[in-house]
Coordinates of C-alpha atoms in Angstrom, one line a residue:
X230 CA 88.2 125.1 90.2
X231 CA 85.0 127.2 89.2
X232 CA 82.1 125.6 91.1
X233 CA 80.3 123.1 89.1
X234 CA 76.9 121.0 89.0
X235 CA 77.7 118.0 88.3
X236 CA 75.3 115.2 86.7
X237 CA 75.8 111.8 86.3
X238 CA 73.3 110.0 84.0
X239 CA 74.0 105.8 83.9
X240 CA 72.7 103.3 82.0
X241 CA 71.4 100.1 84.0
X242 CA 69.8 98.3 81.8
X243 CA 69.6 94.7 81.6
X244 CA 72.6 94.4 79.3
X245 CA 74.6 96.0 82.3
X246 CA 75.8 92.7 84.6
X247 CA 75.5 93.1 88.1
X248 CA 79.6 93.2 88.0
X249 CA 79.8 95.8 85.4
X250 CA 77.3 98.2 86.9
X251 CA 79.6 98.1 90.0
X252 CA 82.6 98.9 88.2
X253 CA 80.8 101.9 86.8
X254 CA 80.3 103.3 90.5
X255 CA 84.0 102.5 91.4
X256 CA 84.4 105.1 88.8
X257 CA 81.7 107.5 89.7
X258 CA 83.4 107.4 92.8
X259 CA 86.9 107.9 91.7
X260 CA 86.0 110.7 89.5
X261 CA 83.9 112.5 93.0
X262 CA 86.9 111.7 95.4
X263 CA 88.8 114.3 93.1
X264 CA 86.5 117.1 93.3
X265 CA 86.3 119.5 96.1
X266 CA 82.6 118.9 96.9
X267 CA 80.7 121.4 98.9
X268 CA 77.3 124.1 98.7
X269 CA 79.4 126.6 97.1
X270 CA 81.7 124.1 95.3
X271 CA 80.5 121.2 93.6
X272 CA 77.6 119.7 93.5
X273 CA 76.9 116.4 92.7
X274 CA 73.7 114.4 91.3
X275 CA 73.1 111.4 89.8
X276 CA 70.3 110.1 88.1
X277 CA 69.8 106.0 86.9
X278 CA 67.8 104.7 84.1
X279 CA 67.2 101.5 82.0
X280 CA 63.1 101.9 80.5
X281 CA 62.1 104.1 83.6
X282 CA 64.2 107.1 85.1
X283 CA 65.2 106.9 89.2
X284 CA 66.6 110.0 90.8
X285 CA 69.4 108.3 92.9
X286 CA 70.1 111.7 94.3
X287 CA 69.7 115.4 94.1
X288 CA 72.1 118.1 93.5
X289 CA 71.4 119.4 97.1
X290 CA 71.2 115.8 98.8
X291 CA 74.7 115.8 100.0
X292 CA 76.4 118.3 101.4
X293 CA 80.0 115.9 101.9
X294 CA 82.6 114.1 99.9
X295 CA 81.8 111.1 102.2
X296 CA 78.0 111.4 102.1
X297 CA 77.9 111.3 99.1
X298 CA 80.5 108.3 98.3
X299 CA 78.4 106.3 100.7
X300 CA 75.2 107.2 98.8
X301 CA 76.8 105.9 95.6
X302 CA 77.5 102.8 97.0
X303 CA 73.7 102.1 98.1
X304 CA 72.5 102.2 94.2
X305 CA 71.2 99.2 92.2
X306 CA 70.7 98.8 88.9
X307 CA 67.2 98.9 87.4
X308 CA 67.7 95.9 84.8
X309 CA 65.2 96.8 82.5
X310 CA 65.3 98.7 79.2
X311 CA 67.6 101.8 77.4
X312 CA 65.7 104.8 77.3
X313 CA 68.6 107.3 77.2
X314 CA 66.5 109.8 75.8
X315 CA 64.0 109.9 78.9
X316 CA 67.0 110.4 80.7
X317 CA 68.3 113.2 79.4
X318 CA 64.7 114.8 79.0
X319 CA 64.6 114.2 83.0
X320 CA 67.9 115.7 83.5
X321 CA 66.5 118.9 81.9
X322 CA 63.4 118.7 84.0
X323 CA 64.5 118.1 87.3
X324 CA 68.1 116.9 87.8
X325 CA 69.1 120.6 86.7
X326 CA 66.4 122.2 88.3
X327 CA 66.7 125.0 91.2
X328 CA 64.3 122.9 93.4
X329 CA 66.9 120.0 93.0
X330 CA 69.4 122.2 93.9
X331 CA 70.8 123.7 90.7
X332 CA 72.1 127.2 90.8
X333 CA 70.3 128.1 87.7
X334 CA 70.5 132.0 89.0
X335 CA 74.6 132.0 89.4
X336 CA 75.9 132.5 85.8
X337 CA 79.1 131.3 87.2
X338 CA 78.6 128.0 88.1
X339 CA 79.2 125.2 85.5
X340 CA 76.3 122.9 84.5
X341 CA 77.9 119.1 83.4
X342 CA 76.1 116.0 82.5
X343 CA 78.0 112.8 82.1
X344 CA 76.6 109.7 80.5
X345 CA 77.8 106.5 81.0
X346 CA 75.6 103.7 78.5
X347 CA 76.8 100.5 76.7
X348 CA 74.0 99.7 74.2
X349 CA 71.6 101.3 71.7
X350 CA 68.9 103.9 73.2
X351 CA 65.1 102.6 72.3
X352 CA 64.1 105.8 71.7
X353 CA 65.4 109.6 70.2
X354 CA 68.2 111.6 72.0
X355 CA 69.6 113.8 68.9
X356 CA 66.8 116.7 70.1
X357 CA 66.5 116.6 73.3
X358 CA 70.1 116.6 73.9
X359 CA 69.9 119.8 71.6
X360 CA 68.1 121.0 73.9
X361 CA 70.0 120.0 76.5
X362 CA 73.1 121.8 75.3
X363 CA 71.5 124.9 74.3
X364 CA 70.5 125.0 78.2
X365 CA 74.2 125.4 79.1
X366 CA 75.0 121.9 79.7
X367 CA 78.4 120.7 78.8
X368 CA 77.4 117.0 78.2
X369 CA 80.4 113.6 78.1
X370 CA 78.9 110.8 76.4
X371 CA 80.9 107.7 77.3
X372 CA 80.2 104.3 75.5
X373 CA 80.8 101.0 76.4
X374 CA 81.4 97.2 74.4
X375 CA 78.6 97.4 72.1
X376 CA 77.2 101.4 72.2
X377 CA 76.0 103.0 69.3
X378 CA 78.6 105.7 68.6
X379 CA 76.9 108.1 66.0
X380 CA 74.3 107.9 68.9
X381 CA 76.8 109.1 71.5
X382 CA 78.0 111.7 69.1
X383 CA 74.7 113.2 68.5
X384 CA 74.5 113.4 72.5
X385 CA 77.4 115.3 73.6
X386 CA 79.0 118.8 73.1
X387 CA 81.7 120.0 70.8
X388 CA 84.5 119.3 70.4
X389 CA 83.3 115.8 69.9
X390 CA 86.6 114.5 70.8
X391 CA 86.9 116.0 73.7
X392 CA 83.4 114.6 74.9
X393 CA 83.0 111.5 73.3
X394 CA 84.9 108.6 74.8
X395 CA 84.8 104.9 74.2
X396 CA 85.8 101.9 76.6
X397 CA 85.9 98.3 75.2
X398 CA 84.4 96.7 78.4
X399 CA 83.4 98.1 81.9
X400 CA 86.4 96.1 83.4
X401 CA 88.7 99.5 81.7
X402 CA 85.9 101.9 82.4
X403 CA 88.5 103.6 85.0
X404 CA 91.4 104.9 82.4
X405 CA 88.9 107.0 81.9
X406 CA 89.2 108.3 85.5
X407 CA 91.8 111.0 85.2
X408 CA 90.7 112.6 82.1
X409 CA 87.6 113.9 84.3
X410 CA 89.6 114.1 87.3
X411 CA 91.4 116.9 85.2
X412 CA 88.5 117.9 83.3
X413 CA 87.0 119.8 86.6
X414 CA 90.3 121.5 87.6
X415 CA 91.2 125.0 85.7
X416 CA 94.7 124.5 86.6
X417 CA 96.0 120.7 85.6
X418 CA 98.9 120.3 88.2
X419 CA 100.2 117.3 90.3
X420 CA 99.3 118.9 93.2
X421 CA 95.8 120.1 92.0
X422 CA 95.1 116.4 91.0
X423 CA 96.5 115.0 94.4
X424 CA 98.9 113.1 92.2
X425 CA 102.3 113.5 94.5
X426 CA 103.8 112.1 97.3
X427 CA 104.5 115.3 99.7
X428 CA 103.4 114.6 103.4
X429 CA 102.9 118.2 103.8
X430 CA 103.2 121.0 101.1
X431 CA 103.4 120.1 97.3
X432 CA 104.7 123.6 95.1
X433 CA 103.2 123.1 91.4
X434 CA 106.6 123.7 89.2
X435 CA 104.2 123.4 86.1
X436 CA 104.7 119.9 84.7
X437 CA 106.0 118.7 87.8
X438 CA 106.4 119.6 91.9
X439 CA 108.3 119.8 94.4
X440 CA 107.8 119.1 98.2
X441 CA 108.2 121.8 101.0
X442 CA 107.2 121.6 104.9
X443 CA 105.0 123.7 107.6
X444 CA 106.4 126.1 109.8
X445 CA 108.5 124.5 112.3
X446 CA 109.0 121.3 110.3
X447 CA 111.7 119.9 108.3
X448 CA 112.0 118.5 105.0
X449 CA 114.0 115.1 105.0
X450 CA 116.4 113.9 102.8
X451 CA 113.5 111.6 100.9
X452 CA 112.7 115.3 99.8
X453 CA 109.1 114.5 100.4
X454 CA 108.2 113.6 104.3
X455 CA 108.9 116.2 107.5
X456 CA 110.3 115.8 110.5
X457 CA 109.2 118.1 113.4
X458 CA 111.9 120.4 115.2
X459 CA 115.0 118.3 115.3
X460 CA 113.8 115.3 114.6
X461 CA 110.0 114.1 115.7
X462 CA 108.2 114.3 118.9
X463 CA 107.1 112.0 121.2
X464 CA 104.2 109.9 120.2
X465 CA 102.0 106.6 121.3
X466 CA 100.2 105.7 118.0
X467 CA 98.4 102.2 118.1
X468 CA 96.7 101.3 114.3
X469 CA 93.3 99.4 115.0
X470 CA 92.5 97.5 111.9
X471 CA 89.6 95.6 110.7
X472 CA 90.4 92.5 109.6
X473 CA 87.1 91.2 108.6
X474 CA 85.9 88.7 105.9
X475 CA 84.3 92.1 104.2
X476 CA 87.4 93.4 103.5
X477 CA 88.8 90.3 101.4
X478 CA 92.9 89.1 101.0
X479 CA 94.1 91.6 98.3
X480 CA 92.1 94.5 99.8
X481 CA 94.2 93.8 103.6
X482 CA 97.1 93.7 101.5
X483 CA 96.5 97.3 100.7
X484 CA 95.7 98.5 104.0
X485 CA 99.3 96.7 105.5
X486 CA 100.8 98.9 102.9
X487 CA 98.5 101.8 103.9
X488 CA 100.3 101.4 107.7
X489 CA 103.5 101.2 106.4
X490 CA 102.8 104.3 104.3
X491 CA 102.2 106.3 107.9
X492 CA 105.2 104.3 109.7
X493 CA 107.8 106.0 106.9
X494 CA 106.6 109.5 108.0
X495 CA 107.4 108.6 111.9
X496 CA 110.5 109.7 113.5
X497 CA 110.4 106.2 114.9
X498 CA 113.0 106.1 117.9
X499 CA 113.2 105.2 121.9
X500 CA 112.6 108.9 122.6
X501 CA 109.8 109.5 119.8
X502 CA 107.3 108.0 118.3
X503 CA 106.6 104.6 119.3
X504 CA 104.0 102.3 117.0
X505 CA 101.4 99.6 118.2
X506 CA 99.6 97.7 116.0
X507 CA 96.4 95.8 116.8
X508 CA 93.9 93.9 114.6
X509 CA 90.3 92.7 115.1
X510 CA 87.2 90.9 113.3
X511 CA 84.7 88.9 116.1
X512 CA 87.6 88.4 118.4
X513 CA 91.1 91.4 119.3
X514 CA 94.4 90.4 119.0
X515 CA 97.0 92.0 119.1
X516 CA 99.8 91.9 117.0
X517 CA 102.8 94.1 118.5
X518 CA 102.8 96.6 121.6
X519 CA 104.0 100.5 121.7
X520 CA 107.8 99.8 121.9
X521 CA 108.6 96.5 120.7
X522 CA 110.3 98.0 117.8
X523 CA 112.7 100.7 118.0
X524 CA 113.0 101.6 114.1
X525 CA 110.8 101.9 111.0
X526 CA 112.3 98.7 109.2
X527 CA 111.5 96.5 112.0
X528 CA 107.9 97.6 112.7
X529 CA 107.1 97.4 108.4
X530 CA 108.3 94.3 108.0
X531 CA 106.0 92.7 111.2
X532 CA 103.3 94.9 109.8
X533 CA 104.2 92.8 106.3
X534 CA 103.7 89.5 108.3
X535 CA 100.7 90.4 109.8
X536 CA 98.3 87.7 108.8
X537 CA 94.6 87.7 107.8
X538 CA 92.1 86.9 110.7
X539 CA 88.9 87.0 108.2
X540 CA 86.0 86.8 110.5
X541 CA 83.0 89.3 111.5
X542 CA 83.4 93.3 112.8
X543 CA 83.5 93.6 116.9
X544 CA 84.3 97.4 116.1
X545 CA 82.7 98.0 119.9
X546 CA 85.2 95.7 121.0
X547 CA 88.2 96.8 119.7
X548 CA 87.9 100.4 120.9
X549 CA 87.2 98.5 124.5
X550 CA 90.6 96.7 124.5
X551 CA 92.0 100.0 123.1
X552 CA 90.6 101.5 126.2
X553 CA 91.7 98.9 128.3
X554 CA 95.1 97.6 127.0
X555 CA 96.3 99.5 124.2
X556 CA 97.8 102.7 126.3
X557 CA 98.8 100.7 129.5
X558 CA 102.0 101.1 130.9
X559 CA 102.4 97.2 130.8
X560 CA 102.1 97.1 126.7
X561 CA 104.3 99.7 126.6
X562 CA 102.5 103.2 126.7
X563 CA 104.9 106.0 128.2
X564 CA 103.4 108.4 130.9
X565 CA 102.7 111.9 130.1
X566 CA 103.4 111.1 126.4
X567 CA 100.0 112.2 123.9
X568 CA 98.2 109.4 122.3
X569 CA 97.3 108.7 119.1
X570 CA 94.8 105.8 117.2
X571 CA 93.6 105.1 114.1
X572 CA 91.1 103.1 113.6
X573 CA 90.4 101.4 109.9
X574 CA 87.7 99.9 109.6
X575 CA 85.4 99.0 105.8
X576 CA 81.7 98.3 107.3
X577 CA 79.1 98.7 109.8
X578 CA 79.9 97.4 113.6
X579 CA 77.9 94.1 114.7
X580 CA 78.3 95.5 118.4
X581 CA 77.6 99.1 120.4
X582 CA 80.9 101.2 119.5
X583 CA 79.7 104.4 121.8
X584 CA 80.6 103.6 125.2
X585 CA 84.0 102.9 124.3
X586 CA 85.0 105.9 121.7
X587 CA 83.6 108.1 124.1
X588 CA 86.0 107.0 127.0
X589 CA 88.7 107.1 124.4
X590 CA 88.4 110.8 123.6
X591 CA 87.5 110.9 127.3
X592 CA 91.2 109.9 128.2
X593 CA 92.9 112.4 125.9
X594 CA 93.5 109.9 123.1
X595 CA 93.1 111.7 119.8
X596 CA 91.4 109.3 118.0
X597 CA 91.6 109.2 113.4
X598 CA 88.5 107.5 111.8
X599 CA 88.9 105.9 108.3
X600 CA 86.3 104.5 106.7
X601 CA 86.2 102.3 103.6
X602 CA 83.2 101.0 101.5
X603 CA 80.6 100.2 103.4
X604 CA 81.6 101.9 106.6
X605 CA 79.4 104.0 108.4
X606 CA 79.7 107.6 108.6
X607 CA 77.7 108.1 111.5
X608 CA 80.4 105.5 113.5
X609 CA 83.6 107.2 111.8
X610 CA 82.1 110.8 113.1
X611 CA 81.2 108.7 116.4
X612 CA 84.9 107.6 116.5
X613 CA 86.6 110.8 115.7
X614 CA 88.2 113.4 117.8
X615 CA 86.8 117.1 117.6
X616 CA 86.9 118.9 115.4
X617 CA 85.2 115.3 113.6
X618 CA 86.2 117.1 109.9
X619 CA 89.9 116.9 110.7
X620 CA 89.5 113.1 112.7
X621 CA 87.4 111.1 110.2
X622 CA 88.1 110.4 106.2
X623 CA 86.5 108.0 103.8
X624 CA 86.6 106.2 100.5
X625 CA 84.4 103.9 98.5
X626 CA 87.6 102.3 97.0
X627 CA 90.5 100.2 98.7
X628 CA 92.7 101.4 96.3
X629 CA 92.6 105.0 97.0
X630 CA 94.0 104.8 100.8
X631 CA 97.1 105.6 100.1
X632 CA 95.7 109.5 99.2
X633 CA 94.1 109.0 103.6
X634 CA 97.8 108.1 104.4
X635 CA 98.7 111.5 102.9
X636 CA 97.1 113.4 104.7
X637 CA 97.1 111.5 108.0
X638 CA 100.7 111.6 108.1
X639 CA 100.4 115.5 108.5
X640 CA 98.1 115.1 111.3
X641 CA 99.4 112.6 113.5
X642 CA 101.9 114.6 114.7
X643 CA 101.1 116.6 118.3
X644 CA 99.8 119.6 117.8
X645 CA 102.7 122.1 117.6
X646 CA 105.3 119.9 118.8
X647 CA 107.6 122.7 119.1
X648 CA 105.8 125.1 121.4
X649 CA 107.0 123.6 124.9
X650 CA 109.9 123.5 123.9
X651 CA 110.3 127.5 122.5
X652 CA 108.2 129.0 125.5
X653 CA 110.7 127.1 127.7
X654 CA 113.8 128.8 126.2
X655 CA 111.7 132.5 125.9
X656 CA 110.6 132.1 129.6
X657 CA 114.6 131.2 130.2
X658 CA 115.8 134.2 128.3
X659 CA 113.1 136.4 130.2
X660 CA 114.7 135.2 133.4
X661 CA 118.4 135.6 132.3
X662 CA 117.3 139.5 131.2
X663 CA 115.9 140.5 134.5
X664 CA 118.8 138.6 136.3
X665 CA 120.7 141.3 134.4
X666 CA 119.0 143.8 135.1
X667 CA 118.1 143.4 138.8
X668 CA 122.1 142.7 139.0
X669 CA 122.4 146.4 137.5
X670 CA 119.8 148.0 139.3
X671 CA 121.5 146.8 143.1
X672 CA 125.1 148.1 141.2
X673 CA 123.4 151.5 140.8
X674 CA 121.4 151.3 144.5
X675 CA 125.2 150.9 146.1
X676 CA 126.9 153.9 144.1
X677 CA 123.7 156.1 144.9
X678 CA 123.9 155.2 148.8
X679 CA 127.4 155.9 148.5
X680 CA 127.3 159.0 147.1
X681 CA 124.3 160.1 149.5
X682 CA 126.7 159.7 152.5
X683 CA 129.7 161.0 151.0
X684 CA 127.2 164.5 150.6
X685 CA 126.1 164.2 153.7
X686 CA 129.2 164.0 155.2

């Protein structure tokens, strides 16, 4: 993808509802969890207006994918008038500015402005979205319910089709998702869109994919997940799971199938990996130790029962009773045998998390952050195992977990599960070898002293 700056200008004026403005972030956040965010990627800003104009952000405020999904989620709408036309003037001003971050020296990078507005401006956009466009910038006009579309035609680029869409409420604002998802990737491709199920390697085929493994993994039968070596490795993983009133009934039903998701990429086994599973809100309980079940179908289908404790977010305590219990030979952890937790959790902690995560990492546990919502970065980076950019994921939307699972199934794993077990047969080989050859070398020692004393003789 060529690097982009990216601009999101959205209407929040008074005809917005409260609901509807939030459905137009779940999409502002769908469409940024797609793009590979970074200083010399994309950059993302966005601006918010209804009579006056609010920069929510620059394009140099966040530097992160999660940074700046958390920031998304903190904005409000304004609830006042439509002055579209301000807006755009103020996106020329400042949103696309170098001082906000713009590369305006780097011919290279793409300059994009996407509107999102549902009713009729108050004032003039045809010029100054003129001049917008003569600037460079590509601009999407998408209307809503009762917009004015020859005014959203005068406001975006050519081809109007392809930058003029139209929703019939905000509740199906999101099918408009993947057209943008795809509209900021050169190459369209499953596996440039994240739109395949490979645990570890997805090979674009052109319309469609196929699945492939890392070096020193196999590719199972389901010709999508791996298995390491022949057949897993030994693992302790224990899910933590916040089951708090925050996260709601049909969201925890999500995050049961998000476990199960990880549980069908397990070599699950008495001699491999072994799963725990333990849930918390203002009290811990857990649900089932490492070992109780000895195959994948067993541990899904308690994972499916798993019921709904619905209370506050003892995040603090959790990792304590992780600390304490989780590991312990008595609840079934296995001696000598690397440990794994993830912790899940969708908002801030209502007790001190610190102590606890430290003496996690402390004991050798490599510990996975996901966050969700309104979780806290700063406590998912507090959580994670270094290096924190590998440990710690997050996304604004419960229904994009399943794309966490992904790549979590990759990493769960123990780091090169394969290596003890090859230096072990080299270091075996070495010895067999200079067996050999010490065996040769006395051989040769015996016919030399022979011959010496048949010459002296």
């Amino acid at each position: 993808t060529r690097p982009t700056d990216l601009v999101f200008i959205i209407d929040s004026s008074r005809s917005v509802r409260p609901s509807e403005f939030e459905q137009v972030k779940v999409f502002l956040s769908q469409v940024i969890e797609s793009l590979d965010v970074g200083p010399n990627a994309t950059r993302v800003g966005v601006v918010n207006y209804a009579s006056a104009v609010k920069n929510e952000f620059s394009l140099k405020t966040h530097r992160t994918k999660a940074s700046l999904l958390q920031a998304v989620r903190r904005i409000e709408p304004l609830s006042t008038g439509t002055m579209t036309g301000l807006a755009i003037q103020f996106a020329i001003n400042r949103a696309f500015s170098e001082v906000e971050g713009a590369r305006v020296r780097s011919p290279g990078v793409n300059k994009v402005a996407i509107i999102v507005t549902d009713g009729r401006p108050q004032d003039g956009v045809k010029d100054v979205s003129a001049r917008a466009r003569a600037l460079g910038i590509e601009i999407f006009a998408i209307g809503v319910g009762r917009v004015d579309i020859p005014t959203l035609r005068q406001i975006a680029s050519e081809p109007l089709d392809e930058h003029v869409d139209y929703v019939e409420s905000y509740s199906v604002i999101e099918k408009l998702t993947k057209k943008f998802q795809e509209a900021f990737c050169a190459v369209s491709d499953l596996c440039a869109t994240g739109d395949h199920d490979c645990q570890q390697i997805c090979v674009s085929t052109g319309a469609s994919y196929t699945c492939a493994c890392k070096e020193g993994f196999t590719l199972n039968t389901d010709g999508k997940t791996c298995s390491a070596c022949s057949g897993g490795a030994a693992t302790d993983l224990v899910f933590l799971i916040d089951g708090s009133k925050s996260v709601r009934p049909e969201n925890f039903e999500l995050v049961k199938k998000f476990i199960n998701q990880i549980v069908d990429s397990l070599d699950v086994s008495d001699r491999n990996a072994h799963v725990g599973l333990v849930q918390y809100s203002s009290s811990v309980r857990q649900e089932f130790p490492l070992g109780r079940f000895h195959n994948k179908k067993d541990i899904k289908a308690a994972v499916r029962k798993m019921s709904y404790m619905e209370k506050g977010t003892m995040t603090g305590q959790a990792l304590k009773y992780l600390v304490d219990n989780s590991f312990a030979i008595s609840s079934g952890g296995r001696p000598g045998v690397p440990k794994v937790a993830i912790v899940f959790t969708d908002g801030r902690s209502q007790d001190y998390i610190n102590d606890a995560a430290k003496k996690a990492k402390e004991l050798g546990y490599k510990m996975f952050a996901v966050g969700v919502g309104n979780a806290v970065e700063d406590e998912l980076r507090e959580i994670a195992s270094e290096p924190v950019s590998e440990h710690y994921f997050y996304t604004a939307d419960f229904r994009t977990i399943n794309q966490i699972a992904k790549k979590l199934q990759s990493k769960i794993c123990v780091e090169d599960p394969c290596a003890c077990e090859t230096i072990v047969k080299f270091q075996t080989k070495v010895d067999n070898l200079i067996k050999a050859l010490t065996q040769k070398l006395e051989a040769v020692t015996r016919k030399l002293a022979a011959l010496e004393n048949r010459i002296t003789v």
